[in-house]
mmCIF file of C-alpha atoms and ligand atoms in Angstrom:
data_model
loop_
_atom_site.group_PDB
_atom_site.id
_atom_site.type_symbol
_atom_site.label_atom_id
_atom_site.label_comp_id
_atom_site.label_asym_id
_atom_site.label_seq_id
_atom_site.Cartn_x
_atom_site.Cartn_y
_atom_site.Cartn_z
ATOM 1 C CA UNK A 23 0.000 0.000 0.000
ATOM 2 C CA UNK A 24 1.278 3.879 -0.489
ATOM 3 C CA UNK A 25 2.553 5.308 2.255
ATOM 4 C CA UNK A 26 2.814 8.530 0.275
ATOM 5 C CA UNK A 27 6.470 8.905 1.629
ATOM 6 C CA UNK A 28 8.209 11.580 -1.041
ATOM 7 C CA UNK A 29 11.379 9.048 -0.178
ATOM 8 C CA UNK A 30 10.367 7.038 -3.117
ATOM 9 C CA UNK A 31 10.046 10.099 -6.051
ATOM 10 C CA UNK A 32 12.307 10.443 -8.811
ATOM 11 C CA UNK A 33 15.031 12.960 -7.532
ATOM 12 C CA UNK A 34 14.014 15.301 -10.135
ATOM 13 C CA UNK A 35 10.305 15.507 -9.172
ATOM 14 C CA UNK A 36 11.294 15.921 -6.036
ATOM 15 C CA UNK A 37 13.638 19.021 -6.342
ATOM 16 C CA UNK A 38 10.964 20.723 -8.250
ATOM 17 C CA UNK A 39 8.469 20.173 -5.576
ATOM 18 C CA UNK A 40 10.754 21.672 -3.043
ATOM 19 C CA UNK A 41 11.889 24.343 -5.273
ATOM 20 C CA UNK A 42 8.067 25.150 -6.022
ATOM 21 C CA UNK A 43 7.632 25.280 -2.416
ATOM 22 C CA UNK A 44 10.391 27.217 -1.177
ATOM 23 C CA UNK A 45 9.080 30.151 -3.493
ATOM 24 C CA UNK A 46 5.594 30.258 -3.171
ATOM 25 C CA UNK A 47 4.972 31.517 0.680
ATOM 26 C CA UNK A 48 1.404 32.184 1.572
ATOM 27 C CA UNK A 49 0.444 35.854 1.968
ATOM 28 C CA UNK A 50 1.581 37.340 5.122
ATOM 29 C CA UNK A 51 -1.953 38.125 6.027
ATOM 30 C CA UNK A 52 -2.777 34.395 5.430
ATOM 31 C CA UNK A 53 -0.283 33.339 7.851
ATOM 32 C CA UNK A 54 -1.246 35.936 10.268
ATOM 33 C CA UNK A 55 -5.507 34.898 9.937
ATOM 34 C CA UNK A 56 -3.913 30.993 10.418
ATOM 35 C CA UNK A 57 -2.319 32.449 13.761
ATOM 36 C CA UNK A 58 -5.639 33.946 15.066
ATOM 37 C CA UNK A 59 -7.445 31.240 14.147
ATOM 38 C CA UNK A 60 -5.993 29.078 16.006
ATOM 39 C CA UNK A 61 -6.082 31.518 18.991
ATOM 40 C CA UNK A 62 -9.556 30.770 21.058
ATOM 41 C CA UNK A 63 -9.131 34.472 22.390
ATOM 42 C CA UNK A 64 -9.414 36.126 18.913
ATOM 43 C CA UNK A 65 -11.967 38.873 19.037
ATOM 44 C CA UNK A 66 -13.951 40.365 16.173
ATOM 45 C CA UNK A 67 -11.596 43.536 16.734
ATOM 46 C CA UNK A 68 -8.355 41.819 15.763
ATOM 47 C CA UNK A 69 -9.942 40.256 12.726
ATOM 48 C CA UNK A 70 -10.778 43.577 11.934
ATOM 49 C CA UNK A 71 -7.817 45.004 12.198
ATOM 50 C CA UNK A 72 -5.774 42.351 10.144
ATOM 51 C CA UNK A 73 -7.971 42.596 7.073
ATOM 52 C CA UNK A 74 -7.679 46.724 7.284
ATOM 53 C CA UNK A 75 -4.032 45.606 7.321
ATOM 54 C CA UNK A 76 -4.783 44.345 3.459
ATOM 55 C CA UNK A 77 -6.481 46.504 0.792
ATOM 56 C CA UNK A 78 -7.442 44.061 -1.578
ATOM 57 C CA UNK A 79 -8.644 42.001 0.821
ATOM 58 C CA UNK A 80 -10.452 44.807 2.689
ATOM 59 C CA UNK A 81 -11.981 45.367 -0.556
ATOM 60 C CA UNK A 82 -13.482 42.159 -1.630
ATOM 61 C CA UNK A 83 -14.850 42.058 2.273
ATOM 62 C CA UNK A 84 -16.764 45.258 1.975
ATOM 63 C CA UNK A 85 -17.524 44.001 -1.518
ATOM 64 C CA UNK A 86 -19.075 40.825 -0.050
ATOM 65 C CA UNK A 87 -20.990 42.768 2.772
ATOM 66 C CA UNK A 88 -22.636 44.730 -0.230
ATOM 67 C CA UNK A 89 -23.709 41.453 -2.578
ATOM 68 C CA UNK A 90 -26.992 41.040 -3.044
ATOM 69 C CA UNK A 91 -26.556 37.469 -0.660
ATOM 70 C CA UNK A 92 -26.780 39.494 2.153
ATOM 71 C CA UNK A 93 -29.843 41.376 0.791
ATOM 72 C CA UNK A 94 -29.075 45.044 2.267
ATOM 73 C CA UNK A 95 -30.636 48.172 1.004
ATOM 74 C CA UNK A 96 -27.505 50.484 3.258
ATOM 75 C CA UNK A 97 -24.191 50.336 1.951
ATOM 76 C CA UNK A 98 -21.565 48.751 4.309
ATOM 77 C CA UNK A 99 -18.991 50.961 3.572
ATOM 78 C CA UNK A 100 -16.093 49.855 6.460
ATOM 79 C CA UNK A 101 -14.625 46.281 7.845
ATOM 80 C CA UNK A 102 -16.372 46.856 11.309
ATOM 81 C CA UNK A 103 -20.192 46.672 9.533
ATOM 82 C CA UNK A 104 -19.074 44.196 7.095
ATOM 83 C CA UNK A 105 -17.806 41.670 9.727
ATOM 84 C CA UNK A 106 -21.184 42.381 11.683
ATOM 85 C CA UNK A 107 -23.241 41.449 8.458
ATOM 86 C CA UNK A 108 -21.619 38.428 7.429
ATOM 87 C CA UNK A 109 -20.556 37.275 10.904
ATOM 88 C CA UNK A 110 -17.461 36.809 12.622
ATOM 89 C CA UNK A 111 -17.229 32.649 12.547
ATOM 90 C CA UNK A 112 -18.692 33.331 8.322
ATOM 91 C CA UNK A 113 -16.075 35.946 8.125
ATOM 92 C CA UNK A 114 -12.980 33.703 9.124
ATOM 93 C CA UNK A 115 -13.775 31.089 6.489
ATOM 94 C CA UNK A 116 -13.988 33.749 3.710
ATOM 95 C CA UNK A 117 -11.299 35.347 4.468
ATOM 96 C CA UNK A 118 -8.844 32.361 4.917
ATOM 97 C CA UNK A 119 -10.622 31.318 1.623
ATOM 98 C CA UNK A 120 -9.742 34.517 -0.199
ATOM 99 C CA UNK A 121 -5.996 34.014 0.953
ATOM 100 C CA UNK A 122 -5.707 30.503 -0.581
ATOM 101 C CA UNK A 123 -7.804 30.981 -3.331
ATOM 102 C CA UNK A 124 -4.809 33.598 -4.584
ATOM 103 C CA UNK A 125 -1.963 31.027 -3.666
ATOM 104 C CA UNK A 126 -3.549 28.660 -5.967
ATOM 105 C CA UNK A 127 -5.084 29.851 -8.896
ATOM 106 C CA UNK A 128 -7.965 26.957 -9.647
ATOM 107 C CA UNK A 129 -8.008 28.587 -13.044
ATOM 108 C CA UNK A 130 -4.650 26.910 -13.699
ATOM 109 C CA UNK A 131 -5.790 23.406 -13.336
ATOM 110 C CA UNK A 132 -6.602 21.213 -16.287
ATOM 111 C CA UNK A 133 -10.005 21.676 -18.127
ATOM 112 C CA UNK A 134 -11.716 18.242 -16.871
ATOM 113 C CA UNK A 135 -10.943 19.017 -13.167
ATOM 114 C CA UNK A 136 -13.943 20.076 -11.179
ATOM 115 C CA UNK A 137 -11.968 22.871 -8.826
ATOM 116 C CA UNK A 138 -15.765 24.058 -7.479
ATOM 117 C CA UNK A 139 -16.819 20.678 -6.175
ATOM 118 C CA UNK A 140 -13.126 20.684 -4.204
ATOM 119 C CA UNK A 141 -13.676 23.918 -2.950
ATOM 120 C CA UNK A 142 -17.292 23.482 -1.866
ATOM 121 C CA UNK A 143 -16.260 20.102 -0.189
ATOM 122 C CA UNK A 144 -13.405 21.567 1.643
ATOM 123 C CA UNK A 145 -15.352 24.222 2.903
ATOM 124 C CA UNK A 146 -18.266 21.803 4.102
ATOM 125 C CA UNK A 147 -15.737 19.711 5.991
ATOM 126 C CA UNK A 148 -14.444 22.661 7.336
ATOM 127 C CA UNK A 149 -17.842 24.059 8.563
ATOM 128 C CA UNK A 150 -18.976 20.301 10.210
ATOM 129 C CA UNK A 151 -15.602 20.090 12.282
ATOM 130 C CA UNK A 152 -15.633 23.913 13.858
ATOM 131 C CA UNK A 153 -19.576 22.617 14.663
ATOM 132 C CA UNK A 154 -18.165 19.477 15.796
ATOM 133 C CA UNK A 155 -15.382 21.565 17.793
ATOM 134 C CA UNK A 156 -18.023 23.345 19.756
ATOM 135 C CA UNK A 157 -20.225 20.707 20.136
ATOM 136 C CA UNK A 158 -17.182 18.508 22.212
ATOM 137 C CA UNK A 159 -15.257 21.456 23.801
ATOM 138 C CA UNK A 160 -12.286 19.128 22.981
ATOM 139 C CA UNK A 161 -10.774 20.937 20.145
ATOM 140 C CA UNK A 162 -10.168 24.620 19.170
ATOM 141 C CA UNK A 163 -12.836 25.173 17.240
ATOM 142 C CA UNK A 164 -10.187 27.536 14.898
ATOM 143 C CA UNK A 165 -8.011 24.452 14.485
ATOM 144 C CA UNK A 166 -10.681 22.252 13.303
ATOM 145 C CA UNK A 167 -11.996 24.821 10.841
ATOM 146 C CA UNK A 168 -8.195 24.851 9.473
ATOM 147 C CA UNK A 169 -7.913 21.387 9.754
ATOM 148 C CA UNK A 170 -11.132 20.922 7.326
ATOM 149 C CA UNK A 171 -10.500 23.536 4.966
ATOM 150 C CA UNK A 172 -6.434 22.067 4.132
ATOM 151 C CA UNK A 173 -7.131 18.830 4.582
ATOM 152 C CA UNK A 174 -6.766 18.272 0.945
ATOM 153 C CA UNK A 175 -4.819 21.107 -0.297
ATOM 154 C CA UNK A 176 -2.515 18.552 -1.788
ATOM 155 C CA UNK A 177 -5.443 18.085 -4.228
ATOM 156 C CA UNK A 178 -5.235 21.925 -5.413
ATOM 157 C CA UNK A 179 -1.457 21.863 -5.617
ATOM 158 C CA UNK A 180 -1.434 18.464 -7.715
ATOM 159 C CA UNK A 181 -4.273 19.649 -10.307
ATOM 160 C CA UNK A 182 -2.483 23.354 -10.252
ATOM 161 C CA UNK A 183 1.123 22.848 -10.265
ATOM 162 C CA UNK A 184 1.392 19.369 -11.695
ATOM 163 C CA UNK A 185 -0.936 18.650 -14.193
ATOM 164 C CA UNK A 186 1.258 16.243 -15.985
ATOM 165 C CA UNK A 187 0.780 14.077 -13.375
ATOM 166 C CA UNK A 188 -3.083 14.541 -13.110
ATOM 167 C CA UNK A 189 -3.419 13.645 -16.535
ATOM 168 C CA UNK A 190 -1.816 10.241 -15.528
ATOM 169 C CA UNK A 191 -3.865 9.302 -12.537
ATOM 170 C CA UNK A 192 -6.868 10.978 -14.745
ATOM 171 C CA UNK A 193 -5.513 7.662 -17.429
ATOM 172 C CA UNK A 194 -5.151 5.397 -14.716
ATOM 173 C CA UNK A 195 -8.627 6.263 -13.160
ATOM 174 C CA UNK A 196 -10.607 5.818 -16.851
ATOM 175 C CA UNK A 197 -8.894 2.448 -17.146
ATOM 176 C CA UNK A 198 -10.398 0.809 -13.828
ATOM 177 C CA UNK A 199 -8.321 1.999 -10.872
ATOM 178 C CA UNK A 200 -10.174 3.653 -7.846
ATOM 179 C CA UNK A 201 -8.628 7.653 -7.511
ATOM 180 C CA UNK A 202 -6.758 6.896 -4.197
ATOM 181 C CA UNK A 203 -5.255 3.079 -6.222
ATOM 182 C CA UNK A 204 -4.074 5.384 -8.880
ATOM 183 C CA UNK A 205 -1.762 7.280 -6.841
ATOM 184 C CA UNK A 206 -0.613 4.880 -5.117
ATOM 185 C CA UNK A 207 0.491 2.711 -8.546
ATOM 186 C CA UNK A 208 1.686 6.232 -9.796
ATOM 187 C CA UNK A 209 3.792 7.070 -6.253
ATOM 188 C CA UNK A 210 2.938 10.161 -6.213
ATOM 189 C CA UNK A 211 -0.262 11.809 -4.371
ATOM 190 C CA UNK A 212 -2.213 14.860 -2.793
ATOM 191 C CA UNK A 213 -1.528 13.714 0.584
ATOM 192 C CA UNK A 214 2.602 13.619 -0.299
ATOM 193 C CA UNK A 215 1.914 16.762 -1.802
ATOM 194 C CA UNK A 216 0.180 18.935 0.880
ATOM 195 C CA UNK A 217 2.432 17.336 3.584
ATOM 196 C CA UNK A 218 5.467 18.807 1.353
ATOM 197 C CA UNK A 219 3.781 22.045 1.399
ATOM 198 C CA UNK A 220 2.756 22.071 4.899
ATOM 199 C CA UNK A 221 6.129 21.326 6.193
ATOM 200 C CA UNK A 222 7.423 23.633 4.107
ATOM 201 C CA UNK A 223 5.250 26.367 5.332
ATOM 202 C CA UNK A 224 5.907 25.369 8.965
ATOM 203 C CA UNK A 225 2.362 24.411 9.509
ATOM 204 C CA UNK A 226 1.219 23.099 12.751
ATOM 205 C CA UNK A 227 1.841 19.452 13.563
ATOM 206 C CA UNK A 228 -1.954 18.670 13.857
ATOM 207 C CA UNK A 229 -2.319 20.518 10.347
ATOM 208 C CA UNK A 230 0.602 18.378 8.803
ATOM 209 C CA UNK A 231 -1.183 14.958 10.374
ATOM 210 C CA UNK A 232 -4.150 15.334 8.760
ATOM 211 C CA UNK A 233 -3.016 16.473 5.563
ATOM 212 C CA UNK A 234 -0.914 13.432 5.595
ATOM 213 C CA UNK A 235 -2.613 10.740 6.354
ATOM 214 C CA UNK A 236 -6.484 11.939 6.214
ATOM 215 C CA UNK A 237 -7.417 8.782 3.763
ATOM 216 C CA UNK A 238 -5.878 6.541 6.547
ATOM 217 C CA UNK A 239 -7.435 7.810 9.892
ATOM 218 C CA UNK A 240 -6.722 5.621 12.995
ATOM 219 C CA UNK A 241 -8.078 2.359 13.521
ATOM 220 C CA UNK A 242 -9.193 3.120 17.146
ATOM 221 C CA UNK A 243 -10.609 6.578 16.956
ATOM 222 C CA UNK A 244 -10.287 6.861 20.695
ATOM 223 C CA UNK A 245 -6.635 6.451 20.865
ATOM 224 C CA UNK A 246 -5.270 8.209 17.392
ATOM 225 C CA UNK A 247 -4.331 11.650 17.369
ATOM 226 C CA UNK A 248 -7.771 13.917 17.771
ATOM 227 C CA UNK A 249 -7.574 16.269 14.747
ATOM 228 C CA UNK A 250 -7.563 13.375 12.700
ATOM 229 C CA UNK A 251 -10.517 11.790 14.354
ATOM 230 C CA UNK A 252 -12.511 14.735 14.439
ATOM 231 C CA UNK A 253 -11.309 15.069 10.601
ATOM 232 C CA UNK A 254 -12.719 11.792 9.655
ATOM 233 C CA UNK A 255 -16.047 12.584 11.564
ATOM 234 C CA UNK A 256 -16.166 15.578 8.956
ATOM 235 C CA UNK A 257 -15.568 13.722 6.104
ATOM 236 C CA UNK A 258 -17.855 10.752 6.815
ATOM 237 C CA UNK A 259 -20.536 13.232 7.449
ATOM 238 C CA UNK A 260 -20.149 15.433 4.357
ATOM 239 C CA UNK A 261 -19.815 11.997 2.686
ATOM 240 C CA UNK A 262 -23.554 11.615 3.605
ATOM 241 C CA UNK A 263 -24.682 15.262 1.554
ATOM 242 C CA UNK A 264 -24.649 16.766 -2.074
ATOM 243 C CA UNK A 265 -21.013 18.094 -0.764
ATOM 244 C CA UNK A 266 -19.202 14.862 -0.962
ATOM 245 C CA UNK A 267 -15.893 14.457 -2.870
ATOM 246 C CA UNK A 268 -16.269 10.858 -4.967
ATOM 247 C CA UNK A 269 -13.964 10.409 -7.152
ATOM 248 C CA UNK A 270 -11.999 10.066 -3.564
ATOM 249 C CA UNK A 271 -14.143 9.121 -0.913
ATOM 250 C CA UNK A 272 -16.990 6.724 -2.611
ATOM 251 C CA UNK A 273 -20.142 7.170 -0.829
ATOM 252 C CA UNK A 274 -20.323 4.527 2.479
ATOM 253 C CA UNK A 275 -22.998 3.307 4.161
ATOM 254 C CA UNK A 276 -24.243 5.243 7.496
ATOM 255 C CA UNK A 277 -22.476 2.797 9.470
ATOM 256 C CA UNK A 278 -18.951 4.704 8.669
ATOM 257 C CA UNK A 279 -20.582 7.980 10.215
ATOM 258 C CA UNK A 280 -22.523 6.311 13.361
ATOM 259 C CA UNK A 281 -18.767 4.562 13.922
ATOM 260 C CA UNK A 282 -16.734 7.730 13.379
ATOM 261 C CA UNK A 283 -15.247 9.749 16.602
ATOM 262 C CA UNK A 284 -17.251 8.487 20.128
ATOM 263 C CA UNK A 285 -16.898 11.755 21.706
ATOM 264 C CA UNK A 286 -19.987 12.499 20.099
ATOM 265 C CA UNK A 287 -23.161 10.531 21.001
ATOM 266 C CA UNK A 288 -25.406 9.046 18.336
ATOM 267 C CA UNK A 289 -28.248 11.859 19.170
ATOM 268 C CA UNK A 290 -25.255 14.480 19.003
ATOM 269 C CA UNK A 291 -24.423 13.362 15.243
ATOM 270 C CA UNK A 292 -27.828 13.257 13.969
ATOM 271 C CA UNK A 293 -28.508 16.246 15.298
ATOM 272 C CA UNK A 294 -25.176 17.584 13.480
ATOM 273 C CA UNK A 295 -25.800 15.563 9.892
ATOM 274 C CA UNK A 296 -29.309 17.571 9.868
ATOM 275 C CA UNK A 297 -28.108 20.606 10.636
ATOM 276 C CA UNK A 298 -25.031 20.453 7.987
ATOM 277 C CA UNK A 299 -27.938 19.402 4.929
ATOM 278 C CA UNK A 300 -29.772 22.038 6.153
ATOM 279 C CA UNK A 301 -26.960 25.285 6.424
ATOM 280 C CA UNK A 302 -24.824 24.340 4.229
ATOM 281 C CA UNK A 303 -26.540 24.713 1.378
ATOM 282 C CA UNK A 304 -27.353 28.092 2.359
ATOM 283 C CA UNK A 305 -23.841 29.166 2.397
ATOM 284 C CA UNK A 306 -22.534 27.764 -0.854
ATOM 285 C CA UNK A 307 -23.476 31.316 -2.750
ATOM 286 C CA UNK A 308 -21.215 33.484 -0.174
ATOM 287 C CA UNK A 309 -18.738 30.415 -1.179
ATOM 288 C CA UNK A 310 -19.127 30.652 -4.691
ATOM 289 C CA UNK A 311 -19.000 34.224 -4.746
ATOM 290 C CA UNK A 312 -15.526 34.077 -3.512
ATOM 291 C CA UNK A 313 -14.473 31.895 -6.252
ATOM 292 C CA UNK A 314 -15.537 33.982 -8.944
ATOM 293 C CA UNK A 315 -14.041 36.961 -7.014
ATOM 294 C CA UNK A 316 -10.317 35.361 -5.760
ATOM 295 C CA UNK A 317 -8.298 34.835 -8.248
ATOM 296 C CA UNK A 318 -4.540 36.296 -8.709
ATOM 297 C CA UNK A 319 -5.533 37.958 -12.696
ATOM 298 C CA UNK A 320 -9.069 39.620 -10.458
ATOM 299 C CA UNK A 321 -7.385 40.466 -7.274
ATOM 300 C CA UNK A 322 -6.035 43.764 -6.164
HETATM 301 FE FE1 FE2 B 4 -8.015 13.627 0.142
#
């Protein structure tokens, strides 16, 4: 089986994946939202004041807070009202979005590759864990909402940066193989790849676990590391709504969900999986209005 280890790449794929890395740094004012984030004491005030810190960012905020999603007949002209209309937990997600959304152009990746269903998926995963965070008071709610939205940024650096090699799996998949047996026969893979890129970015351990090894959570769910439990909770639970990823994760039967994390009851996740098919769906414009909106050729 792969153990996505990079050990086993041709030396030349490997240098370029490094060398790719080493120039491509996240925004500073990605970093800096990461930091917060994680940060349970983060008040509306210092999100404020980091997005002021960015003018193109400030701009497609105040730009959101005027859409016609939000419905308003006043103009929100500063960050302050903006973060009060769309809401300090909505906020976060968008603006974390925005950031990656200009690191990785989806634009870039080949024509067949559906970059919206990634994003939307990412995003639900992300939304179910900071839920699931609160719910169990027994993870930062921040780190499971960063958790959930990177989990597969491997994915957007694979179909962006080496499209080469999506073509091949892309061969390999239309001749029988499952996505995730494709990699593996190819050695190469979007968990390899966003561990590369989280190391290299000096990403929290958590973060680098679970983009490592999310398609291999631990057996025991009690004893493996909790980020990654909680993460498979997410994705077990999105796997069960229109948000699902399945070219990756086929859909499973309930059991996988019921099974998933103890530290929620049974009530507790039923409770969650209705509440997910019912929000989520009514924030997928706000989400697909940052698509059309973030992208390096639109921003600034
Ligand atoms: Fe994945």
């Amino acid at each position: 089986m792969n153990d996505n280890s990079e050990e086993f790449l041709e030396p030349q794929l490997k240098a370029r994946i490094n060398e790719l890395f080493r120039l491509s740094a996240p925004p500073q004012v990605t970093l800096e939202l990461m930091r917060l984030l994680q940060d349970e004491r983060t008040t509306p005030e210092q999100l404020q004041k980091l997005v002021e810190q960015d003018p193109a960012l400030s701009a497609k905020v105040i730009s959101l807070g005027n859409s016609s999603y939000y419905g308003l007949r006043a103009p929100v002209n500063t960050i302050a009202r903006a973060i009060v209309i769309i809401g300090f937990r909505e906020l976060q997600f968008l603006a974390l979005g925005l950031g990656l959304a200009e690191s990785f152009d989806l634009r870039q990746a080949p024509k067949d590759f559906d970059g919206q269903a990634l994003w939307l998926h990412s995003l639900s995963v992300a939304w179910v864990a900071n839920e699931a965070a609160h719910l169990s008071g027994l993870v930062v709610p921040g780190e499971a909402m960063l958790a959930g939205l990177l989990h597969n940024i491997g994915q957007i650096v694979l179909v962006t940066k080496f499209p080469d090699q999506y073509r091949l799996l892309m061969k390999a998949v239309a001749s029988g193989q499952t996505y995730l047996e494709a990699e593996a026969s190819l050695g190469f893979g979007h968990e390899m790849l966003g561990s590369v890129l989280a190391r290299n970015w000096a990403m929290p351990q958590y973060l680098q676990d679970v983009i490592h090894g999310h398609h291999r959570p631990p057996s025991n769910a009690e004893a493996g590391p909790i980020h990654m439990s909680l993460i498979n909770l997410a994705l077990e639970l999105v796997n069960r709504t229109e948000y699902r990823l399945e070219y990756e994760r086929p859909p499973s039967d309930e059991s996988a969900y019921w099974q998933s994390w103890p530290k929620l009851n049974r009530r507790e996740k039923e409770k969650l999986l209705e509440k997910a098919i019912q929000t989520l769906p009514q924030m997928v414009p706000a989400w697909l209005w940052i698509m059309a909106e973030s992208s390096p050729s639109r921003a600034g």
